[in-house]
Amino acid sequence: MLKMVDRLRKNYGDIVRLEGIPGRRRCVFLFDPNDCEKVYRTEGPWPSRISMETIKLYREQRHDVYKGESGLVSSQGEEWHRFRSKVNQHLMQPRTILPHIGPINEVATDFIERIRSFRNSESLEMPASFNNEMNKWALESMCVIAFDHRIGCLEPNMKTDSEPQLLINNVHSMFDLMYKLEILPSLWKLYNTQNLRKFFQVLDNLTRITGKYVDQAKQRLAEKPMENIGDRSMLERLISVDEHTTTVMIMDMLTAGVDTTSNTATGALYHIATNSNVQEKLREEAINVLPNKTSPVTLDVLNNIPYLKAVLKESLRLMPIAVGNLRTTNTDIVIRGYRIPKGDDLIMCHSLMSKDSKYFPDPEKFLPERWLKDSAGTTHSAKNAHPFAYMPFGFGPRTCIGRRFAQLEMETLLIKIIRNFRLEWNRGKLKLRSGFINTVESPFQIKMIDI
Ligand code: HEM
C-alpha cells in the first residue's frame, strides 16, 4: 500500500480516483494537506469512515449481548454519534488515565524483567519472536486498563489452555481473520464462509472473557460504591453507563488498541537505537525523572518528559500506523474543481505528507527537536509545517478515542527501557508491511545492554 500510494502520487498528482476494484467502492486519494483540511472542516458532527462490516454483522447477530449496538469501529452517522457521546468522556478526559498509571507501570516493570530473561546472553539481542513479545506487552497493558485486572500475558511458560494464552491466540486470530475477510477478496457477503464462521467463534471467545471481567467489576462496584466518579477506573466509569455499552467499548479497545501501540512502540525503539544522539539526550531525561532503574513512573514523571514525547511524535511522523486517514463523504464535496459525490471513500495519505520536504525539511532525518517548544523559529520546527500534513491519531469528532491510554502505555514503557538499557540495532533497515495498519515485518532483534 505504501509503495502503491507513492506511485499514484508520482504518476497522477495530488488527487487520484480509483474505481473498478471488485467489492470496493470508488475511492479518491488525497495528497495535499489543504484538501484534507477541507474534508475535515466540512465533515460535520457525524463523520463516516469505512467500517468493519464483519464486526457489525457479528454484533447484530449476537443481539442478546450487544443489544443492537455496533460500537465505534463499525457504526456510522447518528448511531456512531450516540455511542461515542456515551463513552467519550470516560476515555478522553485527561484525568481518566490517573487510576491507570500505577498498573501500567507494573506491566512495564514486568516487561523489563522479561527482556532480561529472554535476550540472548551472549549477543544481548532479543529473539526473532520479540515482535510477539511487544504485542503481549500491549495486550497486557490494554487489558489492565479495560478489565482492571492483570491477565498474565507476560507470565513465562503459560499453559496452552490458560486464559492469557487463549486471549493472546484469539486476539491474534481476530486480526488475521479480519484481514482475510475485510481486505483480501472474500465471499463472506454472499455466503457464510469458513473464515466467517471461525471469526464468529473467535469473537464469541473474546466476548465471553470480556463478560467475565465486566461482571466482576459490577460486583465490586455493588459491594463498594464509590462516591466520586473521578476516582473510578475506566471500566467502573463505563459500567455506570450500562453493561452492553461497556462490553462493546472493551471489544473495540481490543480491536483497535493492541497492534497499534505495539507497532508504534517498536518503531520508536528502532529510531532511538539508530540515532545515538537522540538516545543520549533521552537517557539524560530518563535519569533525571527516574533516579533509579526501578523508580516508578508517576504522573509527575509523565509531566516532565518533553523529549520522549517529541521522540514519539517524530517516530509516528516517519512510521505512522496507517497509510492514511479514511472518510466516506456524507455529502457531495468539490476538491480541486472535481465534484466527489456522496458515498465515495477518501484516503488522506498523511503517511506521504508527513515525509514531504515541503512541510518537514530533511524529512528522512529523525529529529525530535522539531517538536520541542524551543525549536520555534528554526527552519526545522514542526510549527512551520501545515497543521493537516501530520495526523497520526486522526482529527475531529472521530479522532482516536484511545490516544491518552496509548500515550500512557508507550511513554511508560519507553522511559523505563531507556533508563535500564542502551539500545543497538545491527540488522539493516527495518521492513514494514502495510495491511490494515502498518506493522513491523523484520524480526525485531534489537540489542539491549544493561547500563
Ligand atoms: C499509537 C497508538 C494508536 C494510534 C497511532 C491510533 C490511531 C488511530 C487513528 C488514526 C484512528 C482514526 C481516527 C480518525 O478517523 O480520525 C483511530 C481510531 C480509533 N482508535 Fe486509535 N490509535 C492508537 C491506539 C489506540 C488505543 C490504545 C485504543 C484503545 C483504547 C484505540 C482505539 C481506537 C478506536 C475505538 C477508534 C475508532 C474511533 C471512532 O471511530 O470513533 N486506539 N486510532
Coordinates of C-alpha atoms and ligand atoms in Angstrom, one line a residue:
M1 CA 0.0 0.0 0.0
L2 CA 2.8 2.5 0.9
K3 CA 4.6 1.9 -2.4
M4 CA 1.3 2.0 -4.3
V5 CA 0.2 5.4 -3.0
D6 CA 3.6 6.8 -3.6
R7 CA 3.4 5.7 -7.2
L8 CA -0.1 7.0 -7.6
R9 CA 1.0 10.4 -6.4
K10 CA 4.1 10.5 -8.6
N11 CA 2.2 9.4 -11.7
Y12 CA -1.0 11.3 -11.3
G13 CA -0.6 14.2 -8.9
D14 CA -2.2 15.4 -5.7
I15 CA -5.7 13.9 -6.3
V16 CA -6.3 10.4 -7.8
R17 CA -9.5 8.5 -8.3
L18 CA -9.5 4.7 -8.3
E19 CA -12.5 2.7 -9.3
G20 CA -13.5 -0.8 -10.6
I21 CA -11.9 -2.8 -7.8
P22 CA -14.4 -5.7 -7.2
G23 CA -16.2 -5.4 -3.9
R24 CA -14.8 -1.9 -3.2
R25 CA -16.5 1.5 -3.6
R26 CA -14.9 4.1 -5.7
C27 CA -12.1 5.9 -3.8
V28 CA -10.2 9.1 -4.0
F29 CA -6.6 9.6 -2.7
L30 CA -5.7 13.0 -1.5
F31 CA -2.0 14.1 -1.1
D32 CA -2.3 17.8 -0.3
P33 CA -3.0 18.9 3.3
N34 CA -5.1 21.9 2.1
D35 CA -7.5 19.4 0.6
C36 CA -7.5 17.2 3.7
E37 CA -8.2 20.3 5.8
K38 CA -11.3 21.0 3.6
V39 CA -12.5 17.4 4.1
Y40 CA -12.1 17.5 7.9
R41 CA -13.6 21.0 8.2
T42 CA -16.7 20.1 6.3
E43 CA -17.2 16.5 7.7
G44 CA -19.9 17.7 10.2
P45 CA -20.6 16.2 13.6
W46 CA -21.1 12.6 12.3
P47 CA -18.0 11.8 10.2
S48 CA -18.2 8.4 8.3
R49 CA -15.2 6.1 7.9
I50 CA -15.0 2.7 6.1
S51 CA -16.2 0.4 8.9
M52 CA -15.6 -3.2 10.0
E53 CA -18.6 -4.8 8.4
T54 CA -17.9 -8.3 9.7
I55 CA -17.9 -7.0 13.3
K56 CA -21.1 -5.1 12.6
L57 CA -22.7 -8.4 11.3
Y58 CA -21.4 -10.3 14.4
R59 CA -22.8 -7.8 16.8
E60 CA -26.2 -7.7 15.1
Q61 CA -26.4 -11.5 15.3
R62 CA -25.4 -11.6 19.0
H63 CA -28.3 -9.3 20.0
D64 CA -28.5 -10.8 23.4
V65 CA -25.1 -9.4 24.4
Y66 CA -24.8 -6.3 22.2
K67 CA -28.4 -5.1 22.2
G68 CA -28.1 -3.8 18.6
E69 CA -25.0 -1.7 19.4
S70 CA -22.3 -1.7 16.8
G71 CA -19.7 0.4 18.7
L72 CA -17.2 2.8 17.2
V73 CA -15.3 0.7 14.7
S74 CA -18.3 -0.4 12.8
S75 CA -21.1 2.2 13.0
Q76 CA -21.8 5.4 11.1
G77 CA -23.9 8.6 11.4
E78 CA -26.3 9.1 14.2
E79 CA -25.7 5.6 15.6
W80 CA -22.0 6.2 15.9
H81 CA -22.5 9.7 17.4
R82 CA -24.9 8.3 20.1
F83 CA -22.4 5.7 21.1
R84 CA -19.4 8.0 21.1
S85 CA -21.2 10.5 23.2
K86 CA -21.8 7.9 25.9
V87 CA -18.2 6.8 26.1
N88 CA -16.1 9.8 25.0
Q89 CA -15.5 11.4 28.4
H90 CA -14.6 8.1 30.1
L91 CA -11.7 7.7 27.7
M92 CA -10.7 11.1 26.6
Q93 CA -10.7 13.3 29.7
P94 CA -7.1 13.9 30.9
R95 CA -7.9 12.6 34.4
T96 CA -9.2 9.2 33.1
I97 CA -5.6 8.0 33.0
L98 CA -4.9 8.7 36.6
P99 CA -6.0 5.4 38.2
H100 CA -4.2 3.5 35.5
I101 CA -0.7 5.0 35.9
G102 CA 0.3 2.5 38.7
P103 CA -1.0 -0.7 36.9
I104 CA 0.6 0.4 33.6
N105 CA 3.9 1.0 35.4
E106 CA 3.7 -2.5 36.9
V107 CA 3.2 -4.1 33.4
A108 CA 6.2 -2.2 32.1
T109 CA 8.3 -3.2 35.1
D110 CA 7.5 -6.9 34.4
F111 CA 8.3 -6.4 30.8
I112 CA 11.7 -5.1 31.6
E113 CA 12.4 -8.2 33.6
R114 CA 11.1 -10.3 30.8
I115 CA 13.5 -8.6 28.4
R116 CA 16.4 -9.6 30.6
S117 CA 15.1 -13.2 30.8
F118 CA 14.8 -13.9 27.1
R119 CA 17.5 -11.9 25.4
N120 CA 20.5 -13.9 24.1
S121 CA 23.1 -14.0 26.9
E122 CA 26.0 -13.5 24.5
S123 CA 24.8 -11.2 21.7
L124 CA 22.4 -9.4 24.1
E125 CA 19.9 -9.3 21.2
M126 CA 16.2 -10.1 21.5
P127 CA 15.0 -13.3 19.9
A128 CA 13.3 -13.1 16.5
S129 CA 10.0 -13.5 18.3
F130 CA 10.4 -10.2 20.1
N131 CA 7.6 -8.6 17.9
N132 CA 5.2 -11.1 19.5
E133 CA 6.5 -10.1 23.0
M134 CA 5.9 -6.5 22.2
N135 CA 2.4 -7.5 21.2
K136 CA 1.9 -9.3 24.5
W137 CA 3.0 -6.2 26.4
A138 CA 0.5 -4.1 24.5
L139 CA -2.3 -6.7 25.2
E140 CA -1.5 -6.9 28.9
S141 CA -1.4 -3.1 29.1
M142 CA -4.8 -2.8 27.3
C143 CA -6.3 -5.5 29.5
V144 CA -5.1 -4.0 32.7
I145 CA -7.0 -0.8 31.7
A146 CA -10.0 -2.5 30.1
F147 CA -10.5 -5.3 32.7
D148 CA -8.9 -3.7 35.8
H149 CA -7.1 -6.9 36.1
R150 CA -3.7 -8.4 35.3
I151 CA -4.5 -11.1 32.8
G152 CA -1.0 -12.7 32.9
C153 CA 0.1 -12.4 29.2
L154 CA 3.7 -11.8 30.4
E155 CA 3.9 -14.9 32.5
P156 CA 6.6 -17.3 31.4
N157 CA 5.6 -20.9 30.5
M158 CA 1.9 -20.3 30.0
K159 CA -0.3 -23.4 29.7
T160 CA -1.9 -23.7 26.2
D161 CA -5.4 -23.7 27.7
S162 CA -4.7 -20.9 30.2
E163 CA -6.8 -17.7 29.9
P164 CA -4.0 -15.4 28.9
Q165 CA -2.9 -17.8 26.2
L166 CA -6.4 -18.1 24.9
L167 CA -6.7 -14.3 24.9
I168 CA -3.4 -13.9 23.0
N169 CA -4.5 -16.6 20.5
N170 CA -8.0 -15.2 20.0
V171 CA -6.8 -11.5 19.6
H172 CA -4.2 -12.8 17.1
S173 CA -6.8 -14.8 15.1
M174 CA -9.2 -11.8 15.2
F175 CA -6.7 -9.7 13.4
D176 CA -5.7 -12.4 11.0
L177 CA -9.3 -13.2 10.0
M178 CA -10.3 -9.5 9.8
Y179 CA -7.5 -9.0 7.3
K180 CA -8.7 -12.1 5.3
L181 CA -12.3 -11.0 5.4
E182 CA -12.2 -7.2 5.1
I183 CA -9.0 -6.6 3.0
L184 CA -8.5 -9.6 0.8
P185 CA -11.1 -10.6 -1.7
S186 CA -13.7 -12.7 0.2
L187 CA -17.2 -14.2 -0.5
W188 CA -18.5 -13.7 3.1
K189 CA -21.1 -11.3 1.9
L190 CA -22.6 -14.0 -0.4
Y191 CA -22.5 -16.9 2.0
N192 CA -21.3 -18.0 5.4
T193 CA -17.7 -18.9 4.6
Q194 CA -15.4 -21.0 6.8
N195 CA -13.4 -17.9 7.7
L196 CA -16.5 -16.0 8.8
R197 CA -17.6 -18.9 11.0
K198 CA -14.1 -19.0 12.5
F199 CA -14.3 -15.2 13.1
F200 CA -17.6 -15.5 14.9
Q201 CA -16.1 -18.3 17.1
V202 CA -13.1 -16.0 18.0
L203 CA -15.4 -13.1 18.8
D204 CA -17.6 -15.4 20.9
N205 CA -14.5 -16.3 22.9
L206 CA -13.4 -12.7 23.4
T207 CA -17.0 -11.7 24.3
R208 CA -17.1 -14.4 27.0
I209 CA -13.8 -13.3 28.6
T210 CA -14.8 -9.7 28.5
G211 CA -18.2 -10.5 30.0
K212 CA -16.5 -12.3 32.9
Y213 CA -14.5 -9.1 33.8
V214 CA -17.4 -6.8 33.4
D215 CA -19.4 -9.0 35.8
Q216 CA -16.6 -8.9 38.3
A217 CA -16.3 -5.1 38.2
K218 CA -20.1 -4.8 38.5
Q219 CA -20.0 -6.9 41.7
R220 CA -17.1 -4.9 43.1
L221 CA -19.0 -1.7 42.5
A222 CA -22.1 -3.1 44.1
E223 CA -20.2 -4.1 47.2
K224 CA -18.2 -0.8 47.5
P225 CA -19.9 2.0 45.7
M226 CA -17.6 5.0 45.0
E227 CA -18.9 8.5 45.6
N228 CA -16.5 10.3 43.4
I229 CA -16.7 9.2 39.8
G230 CA -13.3 10.8 39.3
D231 CA -11.6 8.1 41.4
R232 CA -13.0 5.3 39.3
S233 CA -11.2 3.3 36.7
M234 CA -12.3 3.4 33.1
L235 CA -14.2 0.1 33.5
E236 CA -16.0 1.3 36.5
R237 CA -16.9 4.6 34.8
L238 CA -18.2 2.7 31.7
I239 CA -20.3 0.3 33.9
S240 CA -22.0 3.3 35.3
V241 CA -23.3 3.9 31.7
D242 CA -24.6 0.3 31.2
E243 CA -23.3 -3.2 30.7
H244 CA -23.6 -3.7 27.0
T245 CA -22.0 -0.3 26.2
T246 CA -19.1 -1.5 28.4
T247 CA -18.7 -4.8 26.5
V248 CA -18.9 -3.1 23.1
M249 CA -16.3 -0.5 24.1
I250 CA -13.9 -3.1 25.5
M251 CA -14.2 -5.2 22.3
D252 CA -13.4 -2.1 20.3
M253 CA -10.4 -1.5 22.5
L254 CA -9.1 -5.0 21.9
T255 CA -9.6 -4.4 18.2
A256 CA -8.0 -1.0 17.8
G257 CA -5.7 -0.7 20.8
V258 CA -3.2 -3.6 20.7
D259 CA -1.4 -3.8 17.4
T260 CA -1.4 0.0 17.1
T261 CA 0.6 0.6 20.3
S262 CA 2.9 -2.4 20.0
N263 CA 4.0 -1.4 16.5
T264 CA 4.3 2.3 17.3
A265 CA 6.4 1.5 20.4
T266 CA 8.5 -0.9 18.3
G267 CA 9.1 1.8 15.7
A268 CA 10.2 4.3 18.4
L269 CA 12.7 1.8 19.8
Y270 CA 14.1 1.3 16.3
H271 CA 14.5 5.1 15.8
I272 CA 16.1 5.5 19.3
A273 CA 18.5 2.6 18.7
T274 CA 19.6 4.0 15.3
N275 CA 20.1 7.7 16.4
S276 CA 22.8 7.7 19.1
N277 CA 22.5 11.5 19.9
V278 CA 18.8 11.1 20.4
Q279 CA 19.4 8.1 22.7
E280 CA 21.9 10.0 24.8
K281 CA 19.6 13.0 25.3
L282 CA 16.7 10.7 26.1
R283 CA 18.8 8.9 28.7
E284 CA 19.6 12.1 30.4
E285 CA 15.9 12.9 30.6
A286 CA 15.2 9.4 31.9
I287 CA 17.9 9.6 34.6
N288 CA 16.5 12.9 35.6
V289 CA 13.0 11.7 36.2
L290 CA 13.8 8.2 37.3
P291 CA 16.7 8.4 39.8
N292 CA 16.9 4.6 40.0
K293 CA 16.4 1.9 37.4
T294 CA 13.4 0.7 39.4
S295 CA 11.9 4.1 40.1
P296 CA 8.2 4.0 39.3
V297 CA 6.6 6.1 36.5
T298 CA 4.2 8.6 38.2
L299 CA 2.1 11.5 36.9
D300 CA 5.0 13.8 37.8
V301 CA 7.3 11.8 35.6
L302 CA 4.8 11.8 32.7
N303 CA 4.6 15.6 33.0
N304 CA 8.3 16.0 32.8
I305 CA 9.4 14.1 29.7
P306 CA 9.1 16.5 26.8
Y307 CA 11.9 14.9 24.9
L308 CA 10.4 11.5 24.9
K309 CA 7.1 12.9 23.8
A310 CA 8.9 14.6 20.9
V311 CA 10.6 11.3 20.1
L312 CA 7.2 9.5 19.9
K313 CA 5.8 12.3 17.6
E314 CA 8.8 12.1 15.3
S315 CA 8.6 8.3 15.2
L316 CA 4.9 8.5 14.2
R317 CA 5.8 11.0 11.5
L318 CA 8.3 8.6 9.9
M319 CA 6.3 5.5 10.7
P320 CA 2.6 6.3 11.1
I321 CA 0.3 3.5 11.9
A322 CA -1.8 3.9 8.8
V323 CA -1.2 4.8 5.2
G324 CA -3.8 7.5 5.6
N325 CA -6.9 8.5 7.4
L326 CA -10.2 7.5 5.9
R327 CA -13.5 9.3 5.4
T328 CA -16.6 8.5 3.4
T329 CA -18.2 11.6 2.1
N330 CA -21.6 12.4 3.7
T331 CA -22.5 15.0 1.0
D332 CA -21.1 15.9 -2.4
I333 CA -17.8 17.8 -2.0
V334 CA -15.8 19.8 -4.5
I335 CA -12.0 19.4 -4.3
R336 CA -9.6 21.0 -6.9
G337 CA -12.6 21.5 -9.1
Y338 CA -13.7 17.9 -9.1
R339 CA -17.1 17.0 -7.7
I340 CA -16.8 14.0 -5.4
P341 CA -20.2 12.5 -4.8
K342 CA -21.7 11.5 -1.5
G343 CA -20.6 7.9 -0.6
D344 CA -17.1 7.9 -2.1
D345 CA -14.2 6.8 0.1
L346 CA -11.5 9.3 0.7
I347 CA -8.0 8.2 1.7
M348 CA -6.0 11.1 3.0
C349 CA -2.4 10.0 2.7
H350 CA -0.7 11.6 5.7
S351 CA 2.0 8.9 5.6
L352 CA 3.4 10.7 2.5
M353 CA 2.6 14.3 3.5
S354 CA 4.4 13.9 6.8
K355 CA 7.5 12.8 4.9
D356 CA 7.3 15.7 2.3
S357 CA 10.2 18.2 2.4
K358 CA 7.7 20.9 1.7
Y359 CA 6.3 20.5 5.2
F360 CA 9.2 18.9 7.1
P361 CA 12.7 19.9 5.9
D362 CA 15.2 17.0 5.8
P363 CA 12.1 14.7 6.0
E364 CA 14.1 11.4 6.3
K365 CA 16.1 12.6 9.3
F366 CA 14.9 11.6 12.7
L367 CA 14.8 15.0 14.5
P368 CA 12.6 15.0 17.6
E369 CA 13.8 18.6 18.2
R370 CA 11.3 19.7 15.5
W371 CA 8.6 19.2 18.0
L372 CA 10.2 21.0 21.0
K373 CA 8.8 24.4 22.0
D374 CA 12.2 26.0 21.9
S375 CA 12.6 25.0 18.2
A376 CA 10.1 27.6 17.2
G377 CA 11.7 30.0 14.7
T378 CA 14.2 27.4 13.5
T379 CA 14.0 26.0 9.9
H380 CA 13.2 22.5 11.1
S381 CA 10.4 23.5 13.6
A382 CA 7.2 21.5 13.1
K383 CA 5.4 24.8 13.8
N384 CA 6.2 25.7 10.2
A385 CA 4.5 22.6 8.8
H386 CA 0.9 22.6 7.5
P387 CA -1.2 21.5 10.5
F388 CA -3.0 19.0 8.4
A389 CA 0.1 17.3 7.0
Y390 CA 0.7 15.2 10.1
M391 CA -2.3 13.4 11.7
P392 CA -1.2 10.2 13.5
F393 CA -4.3 9.9 15.6
G394 CA -6.8 11.4 13.1
F395 CA -8.8 14.5 13.6
G396 CA -12.1 15.9 14.7
P397 CA -15.0 14.2 16.4
R398 CA -13.9 10.8 15.1
T399 CA -10.3 11.1 16.3
C400 CA -8.7 8.1 18.1
I401 CA -10.5 7.7 21.4
G402 CA -7.6 5.7 22.9
R403 CA -4.9 8.3 22.4
R404 CA -4.4 9.1 26.1
F405 CA -4.1 5.4 27.0
A406 CA -1.8 4.7 24.1
Q407 CA 0.5 7.6 25.1
L408 CA 0.4 6.5 28.8
E409 CA 1.4 2.9 27.8
M410 CA 4.1 3.9 25.3
E411 CA 5.7 6.7 27.4
T412 CA 5.8 4.4 30.5
L413 CA 7.5 1.5 28.7
L414 CA 10.0 3.6 26.7
I415 CA 11.2 5.8 29.6
K416 CA 11.8 2.6 31.6
I417 CA 13.6 0.8 28.8
I418 CA 15.9 3.8 28.2
R419 CA 16.6 4.1 31.9
N420 CA 17.6 0.4 32.0
F421 CA 19.3 -0.4 28.7
R422 CA 21.5 1.0 25.9
L423 CA 19.9 0.1 22.6
E424 CA 21.7 -1.0 19.5
W425 CA 20.3 -2.1 16.1
N426 CA 22.6 -4.0 13.8
R427 CA 20.2 -5.6 11.4
G428 CA 19.8 -3.2 8.5
K429 CA 16.7 -1.1 7.6
L430 CA 13.5 -2.1 9.3
K431 CA 11.0 -3.7 7.0
L432 CA 7.3 -2.7 7.3
R433 CA 4.2 -4.4 6.0
S434 CA 1.0 -2.4 5.3
G435 CA -2.3 -4.3 5.7
F436 CA -5.0 -3.0 8.0
I437 CA -2.3 -1.0 9.6
N438 CA 1.5 -0.7 9.1
T439 CA 3.3 -3.4 11.1
V440 CA 6.9 -4.2 11.6
E441 CA 7.8 -7.2 9.4
S442 CA 11.5 -7.6 10.3
P443 CA 12.2 -9.8 13.3
F444 CA 12.9 -7.2 15.9
Q445 CA 16.2 -8.4 17.2
I446 CA 17.2 -5.2 19.0
K447 CA 20.2 -5.4 21.3
M448 CA 19.6 -4.2 24.9
I449 CA 22.7 -3.7 27.0
D450 CA 22.2 -3.1 30.7
I451 CA 23.6 0.3 31.8
Ligands
HEM1 C1 -0.1 4.5 18.9 C2 -1.3 4.1 19.0 C3 -2.5 4.4 18.2 C4 -2.6 5.1 17.0 C5 -1.5 5.7 16.2 C6 -4.0 5.2 16.7 C7 -4.5 5.8 15.6 C8 -5.9 5.9 15.3 C9 -6.4 6.6 14.1 C10 -5.6 7.3 13.0 C11 -7.7 6.5 14.2 C12 -8.7 7.0 13.1 C13 -9.1 8.5 13.5 C14 -9.9 9.2 12.5 O1 -10.5 8.6 11.7 O2 -9.9 10.5 12.6 C15 -8.1 5.7 15.4 C16 -9.4 5.4 15.7 C17 -9.7 4.7 16.9 N1 -8.8 4.2 17.8 FE1 -6.8 4.5 17.8 N2 -4.7 4.6 17.7 C18 -3.9 4.1 18.7 C19 -4.2 3.5 19.8 C20 -5.5 3.2 20.3 C21 -5.8 2.6 21.5 C22 -4.8 2.2 22.6 C23 -7.1 2.4 21.6 C24 -8.0 1.8 22.6 C25 -8.4 2.4 23.7 C26 -7.7 2.9 20.3 C27 -9.0 2.9 19.9 C28 -9.5 3.5 18.8 C29 -10.9 3.5 18.4 C30 -12.0 2.7 19.1 C31 -11.0 4.2 17.2 C32 -12.3 4.5 16.4 C33 -12.8 5.8 16.9 C34 -14.2 6.2 16.3 O3 -14.4 5.8 15.1 O4 -14.9 6.9 16.9 N3 -6.6 3.4 19.5 N4 -6.9 5.4 16.0

